[in-house]
Structure formats: structure tokens, C-alpha cells
XYZ file of C-alpha atoms in Angstrom:
329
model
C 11.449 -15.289 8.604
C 10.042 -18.297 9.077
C 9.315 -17.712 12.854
C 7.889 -14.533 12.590
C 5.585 -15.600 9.719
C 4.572 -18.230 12.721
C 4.235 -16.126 15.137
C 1.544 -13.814 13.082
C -0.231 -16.572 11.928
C -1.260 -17.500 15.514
C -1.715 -13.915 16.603
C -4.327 -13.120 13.769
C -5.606 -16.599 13.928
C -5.318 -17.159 10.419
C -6.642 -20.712 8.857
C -6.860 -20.738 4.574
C -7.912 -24.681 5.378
C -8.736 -26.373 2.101
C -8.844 -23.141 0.551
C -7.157 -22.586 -2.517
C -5.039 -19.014 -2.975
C -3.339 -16.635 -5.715
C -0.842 -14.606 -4.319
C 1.154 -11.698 -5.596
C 5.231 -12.047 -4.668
C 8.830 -9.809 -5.468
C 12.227 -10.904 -4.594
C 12.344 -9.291 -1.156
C 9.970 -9.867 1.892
C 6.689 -9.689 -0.153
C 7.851 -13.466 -0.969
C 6.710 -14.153 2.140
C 2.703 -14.451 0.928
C 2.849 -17.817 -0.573
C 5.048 -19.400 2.717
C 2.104 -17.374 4.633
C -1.030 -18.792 3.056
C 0.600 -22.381 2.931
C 1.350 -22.225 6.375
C -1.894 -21.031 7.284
C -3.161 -24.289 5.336
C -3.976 -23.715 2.352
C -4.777 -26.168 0.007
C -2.687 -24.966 -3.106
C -1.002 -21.695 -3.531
C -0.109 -19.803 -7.117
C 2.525 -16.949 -6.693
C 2.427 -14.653 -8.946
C 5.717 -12.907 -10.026
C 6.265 -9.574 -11.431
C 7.027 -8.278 -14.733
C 10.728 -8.100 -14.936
C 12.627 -4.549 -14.786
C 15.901 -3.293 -13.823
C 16.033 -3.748 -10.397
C 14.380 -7.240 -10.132
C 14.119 -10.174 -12.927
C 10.648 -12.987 -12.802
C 13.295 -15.778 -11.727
C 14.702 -13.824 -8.542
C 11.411 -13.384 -7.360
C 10.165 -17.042 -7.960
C 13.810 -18.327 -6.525
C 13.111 -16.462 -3.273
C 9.123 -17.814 -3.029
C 10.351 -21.286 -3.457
C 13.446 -20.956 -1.071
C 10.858 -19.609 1.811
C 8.273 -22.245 0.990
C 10.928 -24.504 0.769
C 12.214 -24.361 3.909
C 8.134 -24.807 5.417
C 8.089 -28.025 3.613
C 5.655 -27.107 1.747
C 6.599 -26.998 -2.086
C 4.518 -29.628 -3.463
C 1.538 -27.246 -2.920
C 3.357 -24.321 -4.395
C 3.022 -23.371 -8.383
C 4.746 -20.190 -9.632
C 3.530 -18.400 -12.666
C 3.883 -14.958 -14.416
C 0.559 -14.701 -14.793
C -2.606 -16.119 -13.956
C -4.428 -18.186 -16.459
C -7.907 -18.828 -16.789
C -7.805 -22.659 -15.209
C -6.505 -21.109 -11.957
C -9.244 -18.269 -11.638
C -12.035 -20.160 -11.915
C -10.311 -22.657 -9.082
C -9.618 -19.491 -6.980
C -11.102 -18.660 -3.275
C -8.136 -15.792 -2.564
C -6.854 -13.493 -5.208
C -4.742 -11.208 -2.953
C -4.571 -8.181 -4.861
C -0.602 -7.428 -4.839
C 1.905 -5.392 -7.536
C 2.231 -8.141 -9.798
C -1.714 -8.990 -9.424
C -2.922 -5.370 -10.787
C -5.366 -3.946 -12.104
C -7.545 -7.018 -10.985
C -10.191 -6.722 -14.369
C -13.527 -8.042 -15.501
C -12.111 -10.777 -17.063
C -10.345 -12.132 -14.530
C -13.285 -11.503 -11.677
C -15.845 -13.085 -14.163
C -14.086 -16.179 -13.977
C -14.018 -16.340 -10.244
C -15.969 -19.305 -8.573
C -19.126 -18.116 -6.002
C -17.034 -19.132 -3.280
C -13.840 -16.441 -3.644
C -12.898 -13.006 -2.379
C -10.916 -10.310 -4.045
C -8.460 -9.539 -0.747
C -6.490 -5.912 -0.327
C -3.752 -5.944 1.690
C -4.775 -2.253 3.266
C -7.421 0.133 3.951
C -10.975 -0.119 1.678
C -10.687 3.929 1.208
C -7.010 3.795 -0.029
C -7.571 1.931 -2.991
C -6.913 4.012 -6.279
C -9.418 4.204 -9.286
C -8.494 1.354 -11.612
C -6.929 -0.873 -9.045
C -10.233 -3.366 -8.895
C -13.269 -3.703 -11.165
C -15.578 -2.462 -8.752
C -18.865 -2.857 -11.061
C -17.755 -6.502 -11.898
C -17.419 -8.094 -8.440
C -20.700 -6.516 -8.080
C -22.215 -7.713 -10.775
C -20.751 -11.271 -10.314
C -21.440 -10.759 -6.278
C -17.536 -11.171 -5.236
C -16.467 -9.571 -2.245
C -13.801 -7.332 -1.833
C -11.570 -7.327 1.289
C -9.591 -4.963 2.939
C -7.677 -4.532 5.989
C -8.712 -2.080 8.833
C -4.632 -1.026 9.387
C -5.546 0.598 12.623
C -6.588 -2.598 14.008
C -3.206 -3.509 16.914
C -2.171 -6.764 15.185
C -1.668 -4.795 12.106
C 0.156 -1.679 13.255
C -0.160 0.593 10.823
C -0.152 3.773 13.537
C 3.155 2.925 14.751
C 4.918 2.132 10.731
C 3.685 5.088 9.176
C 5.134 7.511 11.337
C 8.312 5.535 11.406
C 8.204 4.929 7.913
C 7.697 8.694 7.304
C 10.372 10.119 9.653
C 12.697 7.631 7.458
C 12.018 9.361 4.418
C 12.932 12.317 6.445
C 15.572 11.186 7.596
C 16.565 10.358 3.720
C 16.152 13.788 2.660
C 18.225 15.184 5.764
C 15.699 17.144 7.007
C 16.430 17.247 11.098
C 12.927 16.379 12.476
C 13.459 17.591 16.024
C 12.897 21.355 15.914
C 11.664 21.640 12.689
C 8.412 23.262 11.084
C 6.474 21.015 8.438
C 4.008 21.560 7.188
C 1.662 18.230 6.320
C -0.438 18.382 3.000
C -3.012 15.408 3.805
C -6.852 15.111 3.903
C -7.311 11.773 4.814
C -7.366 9.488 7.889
C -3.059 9.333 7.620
C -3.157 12.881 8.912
C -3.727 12.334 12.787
C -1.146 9.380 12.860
C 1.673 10.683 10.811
C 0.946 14.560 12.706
C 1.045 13.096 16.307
C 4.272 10.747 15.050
C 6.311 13.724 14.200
C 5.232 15.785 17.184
C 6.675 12.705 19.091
C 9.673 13.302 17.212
C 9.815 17.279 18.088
C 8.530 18.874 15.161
C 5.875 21.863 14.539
C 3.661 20.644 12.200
C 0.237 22.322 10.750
C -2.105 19.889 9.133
C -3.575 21.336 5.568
C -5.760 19.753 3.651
C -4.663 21.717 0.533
C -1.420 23.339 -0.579
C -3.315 27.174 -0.737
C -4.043 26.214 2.744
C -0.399 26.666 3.570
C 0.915 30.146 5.206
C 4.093 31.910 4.529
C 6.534 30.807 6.751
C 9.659 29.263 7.219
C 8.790 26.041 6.701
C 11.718 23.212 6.721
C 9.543 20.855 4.728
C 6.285 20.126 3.170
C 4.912 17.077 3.458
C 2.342 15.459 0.616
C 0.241 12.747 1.911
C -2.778 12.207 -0.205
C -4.198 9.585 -1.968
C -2.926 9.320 -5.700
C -5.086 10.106 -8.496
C -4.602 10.039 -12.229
C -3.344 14.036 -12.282
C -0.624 15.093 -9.495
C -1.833 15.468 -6.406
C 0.964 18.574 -6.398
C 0.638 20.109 -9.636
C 1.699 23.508 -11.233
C -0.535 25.847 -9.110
C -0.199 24.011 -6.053
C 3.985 24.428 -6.001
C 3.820 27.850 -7.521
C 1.834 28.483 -4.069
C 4.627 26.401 -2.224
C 7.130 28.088 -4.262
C 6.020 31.817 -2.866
C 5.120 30.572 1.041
C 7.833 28.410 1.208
C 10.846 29.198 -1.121
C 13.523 27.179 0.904
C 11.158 24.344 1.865
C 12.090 20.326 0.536
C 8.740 19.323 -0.777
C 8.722 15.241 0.421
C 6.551 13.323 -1.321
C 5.266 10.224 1.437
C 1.917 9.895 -1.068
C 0.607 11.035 -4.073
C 2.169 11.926 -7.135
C 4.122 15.634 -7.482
C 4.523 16.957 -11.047
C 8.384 17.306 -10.645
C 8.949 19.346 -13.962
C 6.658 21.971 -12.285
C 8.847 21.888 -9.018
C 12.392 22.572 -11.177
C 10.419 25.189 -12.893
C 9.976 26.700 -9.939
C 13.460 25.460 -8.401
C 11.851 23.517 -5.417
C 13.519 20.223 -3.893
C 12.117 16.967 -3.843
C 12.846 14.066 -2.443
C 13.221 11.749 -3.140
C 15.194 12.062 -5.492
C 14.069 9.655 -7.732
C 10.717 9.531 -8.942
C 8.249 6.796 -7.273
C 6.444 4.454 -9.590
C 3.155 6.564 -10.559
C 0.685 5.689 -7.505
C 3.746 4.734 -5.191
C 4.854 5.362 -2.133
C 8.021 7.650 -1.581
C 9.586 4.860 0.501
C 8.872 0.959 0.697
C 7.617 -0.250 3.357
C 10.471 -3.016 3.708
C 12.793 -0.204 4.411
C 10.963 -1.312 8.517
C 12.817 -4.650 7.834
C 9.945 -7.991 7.568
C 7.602 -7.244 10.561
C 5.393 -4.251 9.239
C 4.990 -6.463 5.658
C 4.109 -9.305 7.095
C 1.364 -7.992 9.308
C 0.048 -6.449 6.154
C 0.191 -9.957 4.562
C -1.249 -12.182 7.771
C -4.153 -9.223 7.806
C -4.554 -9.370 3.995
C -5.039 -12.885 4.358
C -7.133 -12.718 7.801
C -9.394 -9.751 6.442
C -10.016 -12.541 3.463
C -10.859 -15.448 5.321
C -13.417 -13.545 7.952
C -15.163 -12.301 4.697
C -15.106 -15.419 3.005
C -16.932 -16.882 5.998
C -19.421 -13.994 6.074
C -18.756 -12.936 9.277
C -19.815 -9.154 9.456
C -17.245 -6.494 10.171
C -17.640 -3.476 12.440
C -15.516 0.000 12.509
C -13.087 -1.562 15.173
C -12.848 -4.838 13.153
C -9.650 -6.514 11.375
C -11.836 -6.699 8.189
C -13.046 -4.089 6.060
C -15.519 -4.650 2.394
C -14.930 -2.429 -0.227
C -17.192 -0.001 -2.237
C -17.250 1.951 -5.145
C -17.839 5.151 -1.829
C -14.548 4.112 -1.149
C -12.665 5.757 -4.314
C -14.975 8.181 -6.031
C -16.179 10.053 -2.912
C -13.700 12.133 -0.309
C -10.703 13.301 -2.006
């Protein structure tokens, strides 16, 4: 892990000298953002760990930071908290927005020094209402990052299609052959349409379920950016439900209303519901690489904006706007 965190440090020329970072962490490869920003130089790092559930506790999360950071050398620099307090905000130049660093609110961002950056770890426009006070970093003029994934030392067009024909895969839906339909109005649709053409599949791009034709479709694919109401609600699957009777409905983004489907006996999958707002497969099902670009261009996207250097369309870094999530879809 250690290597490859290396190795993407150098290839996104990332420095955090001096510079003192909050990071969010889990128990799996997401760990990997404190041993990141350390490595890159910063001057102190606070993980962050997540509220405990089921399927991960605080501790295994914080004993997986400090084994990675451990093994840099690099402890003495590390804190790990469950929270962040007030002392460490207003010492802050990265806050890298993260599951266990969410909703970033007003009274955290007031407490921000000048010289700090709220930093996304992906696209400005995929950011969902709630996720960042918006009016405060304005109001307090703090930046918000964000990472343009189609940049090449990210790699976002190559992991979403792979990511997607996993969850596929999951659902046993044979790609090759197959006609799918793909429910998505956003800049996801030309990358994840031309990744399962490369895999042999039909597929007709909708923007909106009504949109879709009877036919005998093998699956139908939501990709849309989550909003507080189902993104597939009651209309949209009784539509599905009469073009498509036999189709899996697979849910790669944005939330389905799954009582609706069994009232209208559709499949799902998966199976089990994603956390509201979730993807409908982690990304760390693609093993450490894909994360860890995410996390080296979180950081990068940071650091460029930090040091005011202007971003174009073809840039690594991206600023956020309020445009981004109350306009489009």
C-alpha cells in the first residue's frame, strides 16, 4: 500500500508542506488518507473515524490509520479522533470532506482559518444538497475543492465502467449480448454507455424512465445523481414495470423506492439497500488503486486551490458552486 500511495504522490505531484490536514478514514483502504497527506508532508494530520455500525466499529478504523501511518514512520504527526473539535478547525488548512466528515456545516466552516480549503474527493457537480454549507464558505470566503475525475491521473473513465459491469456482474446479468437500457442525465452517461458497448451490450441512453421503450430489455440501469426523493419512484417503475416486465432494475446511483418495485414485482439489485445517497457498489470492490487516486487528487485538487492557482476545464482541480447542485438535474 505503501508503494502505491508513493507512487501517486509523485505522479500528481502532491506537497501538503507545513500544512496542517483533517482527514476522513474507515477500516479498509480509505485509511489510506492520513498515510497520504503525511507522506505528502504535512505538518500534522487528524483522522477522523466513523460512527460505529455493524459492519465496522471507531477502533478498527483508527487501528488500521495508525498501522498504515505506522509503517511511514510517521505517527508522531498523526492524532485520531471521532470527531473534530473546535481547537482543530480553527488550526485547519485541509478538511477533506469524507463519510465520517459529513455534512461539513456552518459551524464548523466558521471556525476555519483564512488560509484553508474545504476539499471533495470528486466532481464539483456531483455533490448532493446538504453535503457542504455552500452559503457559509461563501460568506466566510473558503474555497471549495473538487476533483476533475476525467483528468488521466485520476481515472475515473476507466473505474466506472469497470466498477459498473461489477455490479453487473453481481446481479448475473450476462453483459455481452445484452440490451440495457441506461437511466442517466449527467456527464456518467458517455463513459459508463461506451464501457458497456466495449463489453458487447445494446444500450440506449435515457435521460428519464418515460423515456424508455417497450422492449426486451435485460436490465435497466439508474445512474443519476441522488436527491432527497428517489430518483426511481412509484411512477417511474410502474413505467418500467409495463416496458420492461422481466427487466433487473440495477441501481449504480441514485436512490430507487424499493417498496414501489415489490409492488410492482420488479428486481433489484442489489439486493440490499445502499446507504441513502450511496453508491450500489464501493468503489474498493477495484482493490486500492482507483481509491487512492481519488485520495492523491482530493488532496492535489486542495493544494492547487489553496495556492490560488486557477483551474481550467481540462484541469486536475475543480471550485465548487452553489450552480453545481441546484441547477441540471
Amino acid at each position: 500500500m505503501l508503494a502505491l500511495i508513493e507512487e501517486d504522490i509523485r505522479a500528481f505531484d502532491l506537497s501538503l508542506s507545513g500544512l496542517r490536514v483533517v482527514v476522513p478514514v474507515d477500516s479498509r483502504f480509505l485509511a489510506a488518507t492520513a498515510a497520504t497527506a503525511l507522506m505528502a508532508g504535512a505538518a500534522a494530520v487528524t483522522a477522523v473515524t466513523p460512527t460505529a455500525t455493524r459492519f465496522q466499529s471507531a477502533e478498527e478504523a483508527a487501528e488500521a490509520t495508525r498501522t498504515l501511518v505506522g509503517a511511514a514512520g510517521l505517527l508522531e504527526n498523526l492524532s485520531i479522533d471521532e470527531r473534530i473539535d473546535h481547537e482543530t478547525c480553527r488550526a485547519t488548512n485541509v478538511l477533506l470532506n469524507g463519510p465520517s466528515i459529513r455534512p461539513i456545516t456552518r459551524s464548523l466552516i466558521e471556525r476555519l482559518p483564512d488560509h484553508s480549503v474545504v476539499a471533495l474527493m470528486h466532481e464539483a457537480w456531483m455533490t448532493l444538497a446538504g453535503e457542504v454549507d455552500i452559503e457559509a464558505c461563501l460568506e466566510h470566503d473558503i474555497p471549495i475543492s473538487a476533483v476533475n475525475e476525467s483528468h488521466p491521473l485520476v481515472g475515473a473513465r476507466d473505474y466506472h465502467p469497470a466498477l459498473c459491469l461489477e455490479l453487473l456482474k453481481d446481479a448475473e446479468i450476462p453483459v455481452e449480448g445484452a440490451d440495457i437500457a441506461l437511466i442517466c442525465d449527467n456527464p456518467l452517461s458517455d463513459t459508463l454507455e461506451q464501457g458497456l458497448r466495449r463489453a458487447g451490450a445494446q444500450v440506449a441512453v435515457v435521460a428519464h424512465a418515460n423515456q424508455i421503450f417497450e422492449h426486451d430489455w435485460r436490465a435497466i440501469l439508474l445512474a443519476k445523481r441522488p436527491r432527497e426523493e428517489p430518483r426511481l419512484g412509484i411512477q417511474d417503475l410502474g413505467w418500467i414495470a409495463k416496458s420492461a416486465p422481466d427487466a433487473t432494475v440495477v441501481q449504480y446511483w441514485g436512490d430507487v423506492d424499493r417498496k414501489a418495485a415489490r409492488y410492482f414485482e420488479l428486481k433489484v439489485w442489489p439486493q440490499r439497500t445502499p446507504g441513502k445517497g450511496q453508491w450500489g457498489i464501493p468503489l474498493d470492490t477495484l482493490g486500492p488503486g482507483p481509491i487512492l487516486q481519488r485520495i492523491t487528487g482530493g488532496l492535489k485538487a486542495a493544494q492547487s486551490v489553496l495556492a490560488g492557482m486557477p483551474t481550467a476545464p481540462d484541469s486536475l482541480a475543480q471550485t465548487l458552486t452553489s450552480t453545481d447542485i441546484f441547477n441540471g438535474d
